[in-house]
Short mmCIF file of C-alpha atoms and ligand atoms in Angstrom, two decimals:
data_model
loop_
_atom_site.label_atom_id
_atom_site.label_comp_id
_atom_site.label_asym_id
_atom_site.label_seq_id
_atom_site.Cartn_x
_atom_site.Cartn_y
_atom_site.Cartn_z
CA UNK W 1 -9.77 -43.00 -79.77
CA UNK W 2 -7.41 -43.60 -76.99
CA UNK W 3 -8.87 -43.34 -73.69
CA UNK W 4 -7.59 -40.83 -71.39
CA UNK W 5 -5.93 -43.56 -69.45
CA UNK W 6 -4.18 -44.85 -72.56
CA UNK W 7 -3.05 -41.40 -73.44
CA UNK W 8 -1.53 -41.01 -70.11
CA UNK W 9 -0.35 -44.58 -69.91
CA UNK W 10 0.14 -45.92 -73.56
CA UNK W 11 0.08 -49.79 -73.83
CA UNK W 12 3.36 -50.47 -75.78
CA UNK W 13 6.16 -50.22 -74.59
CA UNK W 14 4.18 -48.71 -72.08
CA UNK W 15 4.50 -51.38 -69.40
CA UNK W 16 7.70 -49.90 -68.34
CA UNK W 17 6.15 -46.59 -68.44
CA UNK W 18 3.23 -47.88 -66.52
CA UNK W 19 5.55 -49.53 -64.03
CA UNK W 20 7.61 -46.46 -63.89
CA UNK W 21 4.54 -44.40 -63.45
CA UNK W 22 3.43 -46.74 -60.70
CA UNK W 23 6.80 -46.57 -59.13
CA UNK W 24 6.80 -42.86 -59.46
CA UNK W 25 3.33 -42.78 -58.10
CA UNK W 26 4.39 -44.93 -55.17
CA UNK W 27 7.44 -42.81 -54.63
CA UNK W 28 5.31 -39.75 -54.95
CA UNK W 29 2.85 -41.19 -52.43
CA UNK W 30 5.67 -42.21 -50.13
CA UNK W 31 7.28 -38.88 -50.63
CA UNK W 32 3.96 -37.11 -50.10
CA UNK W 33 3.31 -39.26 -47.08
CA UNK W 34 6.72 -38.49 -45.64
CA UNK W 35 6.31 -34.78 -46.47
CA UNK W 36 2.99 -34.68 -44.75
CA UNK W 37 4.48 -36.60 -41.83
CA UNK W 38 7.29 -34.10 -41.80
CA UNK W 39 4.77 -31.35 -42.02
CA UNK W 40 2.87 -32.82 -39.12
CA UNK W 41 6.09 -33.20 -37.18
CA UNK W 42 6.99 -29.62 -37.97
CA UNK W 43 3.56 -28.51 -36.82
CA UNK W 44 3.96 -30.55 -33.69
CA UNK W 45 7.40 -29.04 -33.03
CA UNK W 46 6.12 -25.54 -33.64
CA UNK W 47 3.23 -26.16 -31.26
CA UNK W 48 5.63 -27.62 -28.71
CA UNK W 49 7.98 -24.65 -29.02
CA UNK W 50 5.11 -22.20 -28.80
CA UNK W 51 3.69 -23.83 -25.70
CA UNK W 52 7.18 -24.03 -24.17
CA UNK W 53 7.74 -20.34 -24.85
CA UNK W 54 4.37 -19.33 -23.47
CA UNK W 55 4.97 -21.51 -20.40
CA UNK W 56 8.36 -19.84 -19.97
CA UNK W 57 6.83 -16.43 -20.22
CA UNK W 58 4.15 -17.48 -17.72
CA UNK W 59 6.83 -18.68 -15.31
CA UNK W 60 8.83 -15.59 -16.02
CA UNK W 61 5.96 -13.24 -15.52
CA UNK W 62 5.15 -15.12 -12.34
CA UNK W 63 8.62 -14.60 -10.98
CA UNK W 64 8.55 -11.01 -12.13
CA UNK W 65 5.07 -10.49 -10.74
CA UNK W 66 6.13 -7.42 -8.80
CA UNK W 67 8.73 -6.07 -11.18
CA UNK W 68 6.85 -5.53 -14.39
CA UNK W 69 6.55 -1.78 -14.01
CA UNK W 70 10.04 -0.81 -12.86
CA UNK W 71 13.57 -0.59 -14.14
CA UNK W 72 15.46 1.21 -16.87
CA UNK W 73 17.83 4.13 -17.12
CA UNK W 74 15.06 6.73 -17.16
CA UNK W 75 13.43 5.16 -14.11
CA UNK W 76 16.71 5.21 -12.17
CA UNK W 77 17.31 8.80 -13.17
CA UNK W 78 13.92 9.83 -11.80
CA UNK W 79 14.73 8.12 -8.52
CA UNK W 80 18.11 9.84 -8.23
CA UNK W 81 16.61 13.24 -8.97
CA UNK W 82 13.83 12.71 -6.47
CA UNK W 83 16.31 11.65 -3.77
CA UNK W 84 18.49 14.72 -4.15
CA UNK W 85 18.94 16.74 -0.97
CA UNK W 86 18.58 20.51 -1.23
CA UNK W 87 19.60 21.69 2.23
CA UNK W 88 22.65 21.27 4.38
CA UNK W 89 22.53 18.23 6.67
CA UNK W 90 19.35 17.14 4.91
CA UNK W 91 18.22 13.53 4.64
CA UNK W 92 17.20 11.25 1.82
CA UNK W 93 14.06 9.41 2.80
CA UNK W 94 12.36 6.39 1.31
CA UNK W 95 8.66 6.88 2.09
CA UNK W 96 6.58 3.72 1.79
CA UNK W 97 2.86 4.25 1.23
CA UNK W 98 3.71 7.64 -0.29
CA UNK W 99 0.43 7.82 -2.19
CA UNK W 100 -1.45 7.15 1.04
CA UNK W 101 -2.99 9.71 3.37
CA UNK W 102 -0.18 10.20 5.88
CA UNK W 103 2.55 9.23 3.39
CA UNK W 104 1.64 11.93 0.90
CA UNK W 105 1.51 14.66 3.55
CA UNK W 106 4.81 13.64 5.12
CA UNK W 107 6.51 13.42 1.71
CA UNK W 108 5.42 16.94 0.83
CA UNK W 109 6.61 18.33 4.17
CA UNK W 110 10.04 16.72 3.78
CA UNK W 111 10.44 17.88 0.20
CA UNK W 112 9.37 21.39 1.13
CA UNK W 113 12.23 21.77 3.58
CA UNK W 114 14.79 20.39 1.13
CA UNK W 115 15.06 16.72 1.96
CA UNK W 116 15.29 14.09 -0.76
CA UNK W 117 12.18 11.92 -0.99
CA UNK W 118 11.49 8.77 -2.98
CA UNK W 119 8.07 7.21 -2.57
CA UNK W 120 6.86 3.68 -3.09
CA UNK W 121 3.22 2.62 -3.22
CA UNK W 122 1.34 -0.34 -4.64
CA UNK W 123 -1.81 1.69 -5.40
CA UNK W 124 -4.06 -1.12 -4.25
CA UNK W 125 -7.82 -0.75 -4.40
CA UNK W 126 -8.68 -1.00 -0.70
CA UNK W 127 -10.22 2.39 -1.35
CA UNK W 128 -10.65 4.45 -4.50
CA UNK W 129 -7.22 4.41 -6.21
CA UNK W 130 -8.08 7.64 -8.05
CA UNK W 131 -7.55 9.49 -4.77
CA UNK W 132 -4.10 7.88 -4.55
CA UNK W 133 -3.37 8.93 -8.13
CA UNK W 134 -4.43 12.48 -7.29
CA UNK W 135 -2.03 12.51 -4.33
CA UNK W 136 0.66 11.12 -6.63
CA UNK W 137 0.18 14.01 -9.08
CA UNK W 138 0.48 16.46 -6.22
CA UNK W 139 3.77 14.89 -5.21
CA UNK W 140 5.01 14.67 -8.80
CA UNK W 141 4.38 18.39 -9.19
CA UNK W 142 6.75 18.97 -6.29
CA UNK W 143 9.43 16.76 -7.82
CA UNK W 144 8.71 13.64 -5.77
CA UNK W 145 8.83 10.39 -7.70
CA UNK W 146 6.67 7.50 -6.51
CA UNK W 147 7.77 4.03 -7.53
CA UNK W 148 4.79 1.82 -8.31
CA UNK W 149 5.57 -1.38 -6.46
CA UNK W 150 4.99 -3.50 -3.40
CA UNK W 151 7.08 -3.60 -0.24
CA UNK W 152 6.95 -7.39 -0.53
CA UNK W 153 9.08 -7.16 -3.66
CA UNK W 154 12.54 -7.75 -2.18
CA UNK W 155 14.30 -7.24 -5.53
CA UNK W 156 12.69 -3.87 -6.02
CA UNK W 157 13.50 -2.66 -2.49
CA UNK W 158 17.11 -3.86 -2.85
CA UNK W 159 17.33 -2.04 -6.18
CA UNK W 160 16.11 1.18 -4.58
CA UNK W 161 18.84 0.89 -1.94
CA UNK W 162 21.36 0.22 -4.73
CA UNK W 163 20.40 3.45 -6.45
CA UNK W 164 20.12 5.65 -3.35
CA UNK W 165 21.88 5.44 0.01
CA UNK W 166 18.77 6.35 1.97
CA UNK W 167 19.55 7.85 5.36
CA UNK W 168 16.00 7.25 6.59
CA UNK W 169 12.99 5.10 5.84
CA UNK W 170 9.54 6.44 6.71
CA UNK W 171 7.47 3.29 6.59
CA UNK W 172 3.79 4.10 6.23
CA UNK W 173 2.64 1.44 3.76
CA UNK W 174 0.14 -0.81 5.50
CA UNK W 175 -3.22 -2.45 5.30
CA UNK W 176 -5.23 0.00 7.39
CA UNK W 177 -8.73 -0.17 8.82
CA UNK W 178 -9.91 -1.95 11.93
CA UNK W 179 -13.13 -3.57 10.76
CA UNK W 180 -11.97 -4.65 7.28
CA UNK W 181 -9.66 -7.19 8.96
CA UNK W 182 -12.67 -9.46 9.45
CA UNK W 183 -13.32 -9.40 5.71
CA UNK W 184 -9.79 -9.79 4.42
CA UNK W 185 -7.46 -11.00 7.18
CA UNK W 186 -4.68 -12.08 4.82
CA UNK W 187 -4.13 -8.61 3.41
CA UNK W 188 -3.09 -7.54 6.93
CA UNK W 189 -0.58 -10.34 7.20
CA UNK W 190 0.67 -9.61 3.67
CA UNK W 191 1.31 -5.89 4.19
CA UNK W 192 1.76 -5.39 7.92
CA UNK W 193 3.84 -8.45 8.64
CA UNK W 194 5.36 -9.99 5.49
CA UNK W 195 5.87 -6.58 3.85
CA UNK W 196 7.38 -5.17 7.00
CA UNK W 197 9.89 -8.01 7.25
CA UNK W 198 10.87 -7.67 3.58
CA UNK W 199 11.50 -3.99 4.09
CA UNK W 200 13.48 -4.52 7.31
CA UNK W 201 15.60 -7.17 5.59
CA UNK W 202 16.60 -4.59 2.97
CA UNK W 203 17.29 -1.98 5.67
CA UNK W 204 19.38 -4.45 7.63
CA UNK W 205 21.55 -5.25 4.59
CA UNK W 206 21.92 -1.66 3.41
CA UNK W 207 25.27 -0.07 3.88
CA UNK W 208 24.95 2.35 5.59
CA UNK W 209 21.76 1.20 7.29
CA UNK W 210 18.98 3.79 7.34
CA UNK W 211 17.09 4.84 10.46
CA UNK W 212 13.54 3.52 10.35
CA UNK W 213 10.44 5.40 11.51
CA UNK W 214 7.18 3.53 11.01
CA UNK W 215 3.46 3.68 11.69
CA UNK W 216 2.14 1.57 14.51
CA UNK W 217 -1.32 2.33 15.84
CA UNK W 218 -3.31 3.40 18.87
CA UNK W 219 -5.22 0.18 18.36
CA UNK W 220 -2.39 -1.78 20.04
CA UNK W 221 -3.85 -0.64 23.39
CA UNK W 222 -6.83 -2.84 22.59
CA UNK W 223 -8.86 -3.52 25.68
CA UNK W 224 -6.55 -1.50 27.95
CA UNK W 225 -8.75 0.49 30.32
CA UNK W 226 -6.15 2.71 31.93
CA UNK W 227 -6.56 6.25 30.59
CA UNK W 228 -4.91 8.12 29.06
CA UNK W 229 -2.92 5.46 27.19
CA UNK W 230 0.82 5.63 27.92
CA UNK W 231 3.52 3.87 25.95
CA UNK W 232 4.31 1.70 28.98
CA UNK W 233 0.71 0.43 29.31
CA UNK W 234 -0.09 -3.14 28.39
CA UNK W 235 -0.59 -3.88 24.71
CA UNK W 236 -1.18 -7.60 24.86
CA UNK W 237 -4.97 -7.55 24.45
CA UNK W 238 -5.61 -6.55 20.83
CA UNK W 239 -9.27 -6.33 19.84
CA UNK W 240 -8.74 -6.75 16.10
CA UNK W 241 -6.41 -8.52 13.71
CA UNK W 242 -5.32 -5.10 12.50
CA UNK W 243 -4.19 -4.24 16.03
CA UNK W 244 -2.52 -7.64 16.37
CA UNK W 245 -0.47 -7.08 13.19
CA UNK W 246 0.60 -3.63 14.38
CA UNK W 247 1.58 -5.07 17.74
CA UNK W 248 3.49 -7.81 15.92
CA UNK W 249 5.21 -5.05 13.96
CA UNK W 250 6.44 -3.53 17.20
CA UNK W 251 7.93 -6.87 18.25
CA UNK W 252 9.42 -7.53 14.82
CA UNK W 253 11.08 -4.12 14.62
CA UNK W 254 12.45 -4.69 18.10
CA UNK W 255 14.26 -7.82 16.97
CA UNK W 256 15.81 -5.98 14.01
CA UNK W 257 16.95 -3.29 16.40
CA UNK W 258 18.33 -5.86 18.81
CA UNK W 259 20.07 -8.18 16.36
CA UNK W 260 21.13 -5.87 13.54
CA UNK W 261 21.49 -2.45 15.17
CA UNK W 262 18.70 -0.77 13.21
CA UNK W 263 17.50 2.52 14.68
CA UNK W 264 13.72 2.13 15.01
CA UNK W 265 10.96 4.52 16.00
CA UNK W 266 7.36 3.26 16.10
CA UNK W 267 4.57 5.84 16.10
CA UNK W 268 1.18 4.98 17.56
CA UNK W 269 -1.14 7.18 15.51
CA UNK W 270 -4.53 8.06 17.02
CA UNK W 271 -7.34 8.19 14.40
CA UNK W 272 -5.70 10.60 11.97
CA UNK W 273 -8.03 12.78 9.86
CA UNK W 274 -7.86 15.70 7.45
CA UNK W 275 -7.77 16.78 3.79
CA UNK W 276 -6.92 14.03 1.30
CA UNK W 277 -7.84 11.54 4.03
CA UNK W 278 -8.99 7.94 3.83
CA UNK W 279 -12.51 7.40 2.48
CA UNK W 280 -12.96 4.29 4.63
CA UNK W 281 -12.77 6.27 7.87
CA UNK W 282 -15.87 7.44 9.72
CA UNK W 283 -15.42 11.22 9.38
CA UNK W 284 -14.94 10.80 5.61
CA UNK W 285 -17.74 8.33 4.88
CA UNK W 286 -20.11 10.26 7.18
CA UNK W 287 -19.41 13.43 5.17
CA UNK W 288 -20.11 11.65 1.91
CA UNK W 289 -23.36 10.10 3.18
CA UNK W 290 -24.61 13.27 4.83
CA UNK W 291 -24.09 15.21 1.59
CA UNK W 292 -25.81 12.51 -0.43
CA UNK W 293 -28.76 12.34 1.96
CA UNK W 294 -27.93 8.75 2.91
CA UNK W 295 -28.15 7.46 6.49
CA UNK W 296 -25.01 7.03 8.59
CA UNK W 297 -24.54 4.23 11.10
CA UNK W 298 -23.31 5.35 14.48
CA UNK W 299 -22.04 2.59 16.74
CA UNK W 300 -22.80 2.80 20.43
CA UNK W 301 -20.86 1.04 23.16
CA UNK W 302 -21.95 -1.15 26.07
CA UNK W 303 -24.62 0.36 28.33
CA UNK W 304 -25.41 2.92 25.63
CA UNK W 305 -22.12 4.68 26.18
CA UNK W 306 -20.95 6.71 23.20
CA UNK W 307 -17.73 5.63 21.49
CA UNK W 308 -14.92 8.17 21.59
CA UNK W 309 -11.69 8.75 19.69
CA UNK W 310 -8.67 10.94 20.23
CA UNK W 311 -9.00 12.31 16.66
CA UNK W 312 -5.67 13.79 15.53
CA UNK W 313 -5.26 16.28 12.72
CA UNK W 314 -2.92 15.39 9.87
CA UNK W 315 -0.67 18.46 10.20
CA UNK W 316 0.05 17.55 13.82
CA UNK W 317 0.86 13.98 12.80
CA UNK W 318 3.20 15.24 10.08
CA UNK W 319 5.08 17.29 12.67
CA UNK W 320 5.38 14.20 14.85
CA UNK W 321 6.71 12.15 11.92
CA UNK W 322 9.26 14.76 10.87
CA UNK W 323 10.32 15.26 14.50
CA UNK W 324 10.83 11.50 14.78
CA UNK W 325 13.02 11.42 11.66
CA UNK W 326 15.06 14.36 12.95
CA UNK W 327 15.72 12.77 16.33
CA UNK W 328 15.91 9.13 15.25
CA UNK W 329 19.62 8.57 15.91
CA UNK W 330 21.76 6.43 13.68
CA UNK W 331 21.62 2.73 13.00
CA UNK W 332 24.85 1.08 14.02
CA UNK W 333 25.02 -1.96 11.79
CA UNK W 334 26.17 -2.45 8.24
CA UNK W 335 25.72 -5.26 5.76
CA UNK W 336 23.63 -7.19 8.26
CA UNK W 337 26.09 -6.94 11.19
CA UNK W 338 25.39 -5.01 14.37
CA UNK W 339 28.22 -2.77 15.58
CA UNK W 340 26.60 -1.45 18.73
CA UNK W 341 23.29 -0.60 20.37
CA UNK W 342 20.90 1.61 18.40
CA UNK W 343 17.83 3.58 19.54
CA UNK W 344 14.49 1.79 19.80
CA UNK W 345 11.63 4.15 20.55
CA UNK W 346 7.83 4.12 20.61
CA UNK W 347 5.67 7.24 20.82
CA UNK W 348 1.98 8.04 21.03
CA UNK W 349 0.97 10.65 18.49
CA UNK W 350 -2.51 11.69 19.58
CA UNK W 351 -4.42 14.85 20.35
CA UNK W 352 -5.04 14.22 24.09
CA UNK W 353 -8.71 15.24 23.90
CA UNK W 354 -11.11 12.44 22.93
CA UNK W 355 -14.39 13.38 21.27
CA UNK W 356 -17.43 11.11 21.01
CA UNK W 357 -18.67 9.91 17.63
CA UNK W 358 -22.07 11.70 18.00
CA UNK W 359 -20.17 14.96 18.65
CA UNK W 360 -18.08 14.34 15.53
CA UNK W 361 -21.35 14.04 13.59
CA UNK W 362 -22.70 17.29 15.07
CA UNK W 363 -19.57 19.17 14.03
CA UNK W 364 -19.83 17.77 10.51
CA UNK W 365 -23.49 18.78 10.29
CA UNK W 366 -22.56 22.32 11.27
CA UNK W 367 -19.78 22.61 8.71
CA UNK W 368 -21.77 20.94 5.95
CA UNK W 369 -25.03 22.70 6.86
CA UNK W 370 -26.89 19.48 6.28
CA UNK W 371 -28.65 17.31 8.85
CA UNK W 372 -27.47 13.73 9.13
CA UNK W 373 -29.85 10.78 9.03
CA UNK W 374 -28.67 8.83 12.05
CA UNK W 375 -28.94 5.11 12.41
CA UNK W 376 -27.71 4.29 15.90
CA UNK W 377 -26.81 0.64 16.53
CA UNK W 378 -25.04 -1.28 19.26
CA UNK W 379 -21.38 -1.77 18.42
CA UNK W 380 -21.07 -5.15 16.70
CA UNK W 381 -18.18 -7.39 17.73
CA UNK W 382 -16.06 -6.10 14.86
CA UNK W 383 -12.75 -5.25 16.49
CA UNK W 384 -13.63 -1.72 17.56
CA UNK W 385 -12.54 -0.43 20.94
CA UNK W 386 -14.83 1.84 22.98
CA UNK W 387 -12.42 4.78 23.31
CA UNK W 388 -8.87 5.97 22.76
CA UNK W 389 -7.01 8.69 24.62
CA UNK W 390 -3.31 9.43 24.19
CA UNK W 391 -0.83 10.49 26.79
CA UNK W 392 1.69 12.37 24.64
CA UNK W 393 4.15 13.56 27.28
CA UNK W 394 6.92 11.29 25.96
CA UNK W 395 6.58 12.61 22.40
CA UNK W 396 6.38 16.12 23.76
CA UNK W 397 9.64 15.66 25.63
CA UNK W 398 11.61 13.77 22.98
CA UNK W 399 10.19 15.13 19.72
CA UNK W 400 8.84 18.52 20.70
CA UNK W 401 5.45 17.17 19.59
CA UNK W 402 2.60 19.54 20.41
CA UNK W 403 -0.72 19.12 18.59
CA UNK W 404 -2.43 22.45 17.88
CA UNK W 405 -5.58 21.59 15.90
CA UNK W 406 -8.80 20.70 17.68
CA UNK W 407 -11.48 18.59 15.99
CA UNK W 408 -13.73 21.58 15.25
CA UNK W 409 -10.95 23.39 13.35
CA UNK W 410 -9.59 20.28 11.68
CA UNK W 411 -12.98 19.15 10.41
CA UNK W 412 -13.64 22.63 9.03
CA UNK W 413 -10.46 22.30 6.95
CA UNK W 414 -11.43 18.80 5.91
CA UNK W 415 -14.93 19.84 4.79
CA UNK W 416 -13.48 22.75 2.83
CA UNK W 417 -11.11 20.39 1.06
CA UNK W 418 -13.86 17.81 0.49
CA UNK W 419 -16.21 20.29 -1.15
CA UNK W 420 -13.43 21.65 -3.33
CA UNK W 421 -12.16 18.23 -4.33
CA UNK W 422 -15.47 16.47 -4.99
CA UNK W 423 -17.47 19.58 -5.88
CA UNK W 424 -20.36 21.35 -4.22
CA UNK W 425 -22.86 19.21 -6.07
CA UNK W 426 -23.82 17.50 -2.85
CA UNK W 427 -26.01 14.64 -3.91
CA UNK W 428 -23.86 13.68 -6.87
CA UNK W 429 -20.40 13.46 -5.39
CA UNK W 430 -18.78 10.60 -7.26
CA UNK W 431 -16.34 8.41 -5.33
O1 UGB L 501 -6.01 5.01 15.67
C1 UGB L 501 -5.76 4.06 14.94
O2 UGB L 501 -4.76 3.43 15.04
C2 UGB L 501 -6.76 3.64 13.93
O3 UGB L 501 -7.57 4.78 13.61
C3 UGB L 501 -8.60 4.51 12.72
O4 UGB L 501 -9.48 3.55 13.25
P1 UGB L 501 -10.76 4.06 14.04
O5 UGB L 501 -10.38 4.82 15.24
O6 UGB L 501 -11.62 2.88 14.22
O7 UGB L 501 -11.35 5.13 13.02
P2 UGB L 501 -12.70 5.13 12.18
O8 UGB L 501 -12.80 3.91 11.35
O9 UGB L 501 -12.79 6.42 11.50
O10 UGB L 501 -13.82 5.06 13.33
C4 UGB L 501 -13.94 6.11 14.27
C5 UGB L 501 -15.10 5.87 15.18
O11 UGB L 501 -16.30 5.87 14.43
C6 UGB L 501 -17.04 4.71 14.69
N1 UGB L 501 -17.76 4.34 13.46
C7 UGB L 501 -17.11 3.97 12.37
C8 UGB L 501 -17.75 3.66 11.21
C9 UGB L 501 -19.16 3.72 11.20
O12 UGB L 501 -19.83 3.46 10.20
N2 UGB L 501 -19.80 4.09 12.33
C10 UGB L 501 -19.14 4.40 13.47
O13 UGB L 501 -19.77 4.74 14.48
C11 UGB L 501 -16.04 3.66 15.10
O14 UGB L 501 -16.66 2.69 15.89
C12 UGB L 501 -15.05 4.51 15.86
O15 UGB L 501 -15.46 4.64 17.18
C13 UGB L 501 -8.03 3.99 11.43
O16 UGB L 501 -9.08 3.65 10.54
C14 UGB L 501 -7.16 2.80 11.63
O17 UGB L 501 -6.55 2.46 10.41
C15 UGB L 501 -6.12 3.06 12.69
O18 UGB L 501 -5.12 3.88 12.18
#
């Protein structure tokens, strides 16, 4: 019985066959070997292509870091609609930080009187972004569109100016907070300096150039002891990096006014408070802690002197902002070239009646009907200043600015809002 081998490879004239089979086998092996090599090569090429493509997309997404969430016909349409002016001689305003405390209130006020408003906000998580989203919904309901993006994104800002010929920019986007600057100094440089310059570059190149009104801060007075603080007082002794970046902003805007003819108004806000405020600020966090039965820390100055602030109610600040936009005067440059001198102004927007922090707490206790658990400590070296007090005569004269809400009344409105927004369930307020 032929073996299996013989069957497959018979002996006569099988040599040839055998040879042929061998040859075929060799060819097959060679062919198989070359196929598998080819296969390996193909695999290698596929892997190479895949890694190249993913590297490209990484590079691409890196370069488009800021732009991922904007663009498109629908997006542009929303911007155009939002910017539409509905009153004669109205303005179209780009509001930066529109989902922020002051930004949202100013946007609503402008829209209400028929101005066009487009917001921009990066919705960062310095404090609870859900509050920013809630402000955004409020604005959306009034027909105001907020672009989700960063003022450091030059392409985005340029695009916004391409779509709308903004007459004014209300620049309120910033890294706020005095004490947080010790924790995260770079975020102040990123927003308050780099972001400001990016925005001013776009304003400088816009044709026509918009008039710029922006938020400086009472903190620029730093260790100034002359009271009340006037715009002409010295501002070269900042006590915090926050203050230093705001002071730098004043110098930077001055150069854009000087070289490019941008109309600039800087507003030194004095501890603004009110409904939809900032949870990081004392009046807000005290309210939360008092309601939750948690202790509050009250800083005390040198020689046991109470700290005091010229607390200013949001509605008064909004009037000051709108008054500044209305009186800003035109920029003179176009396409980056100055054609003549343009206004450069700085105003205090305060309340002119400082109140101590312990008094603030007493008012809150009264409105909340809950006793605070006080933890009084000496003011740490954290950038705080002992007091602020605004002289507002310049703003009064030039803007018709006249604050009308005292701290008692303003805090009552704040507490009412707080309890409505977070609920009356004191201990369980979630934020
Ligand atoms: O006018 C401004 O330009 C700035 O105003 C605001 O700064 P401030 O005046 O420091 O407000 P805020 O933090 O509410 O502290 C108020 C008081 O409470 C004291 N304070 C604070 C916290 C605490 O736990 N305990 C305490 O005693 C504290 O020592 C202080 O005496 C803005 O945050 C800032 O972004 C900027 O806009």
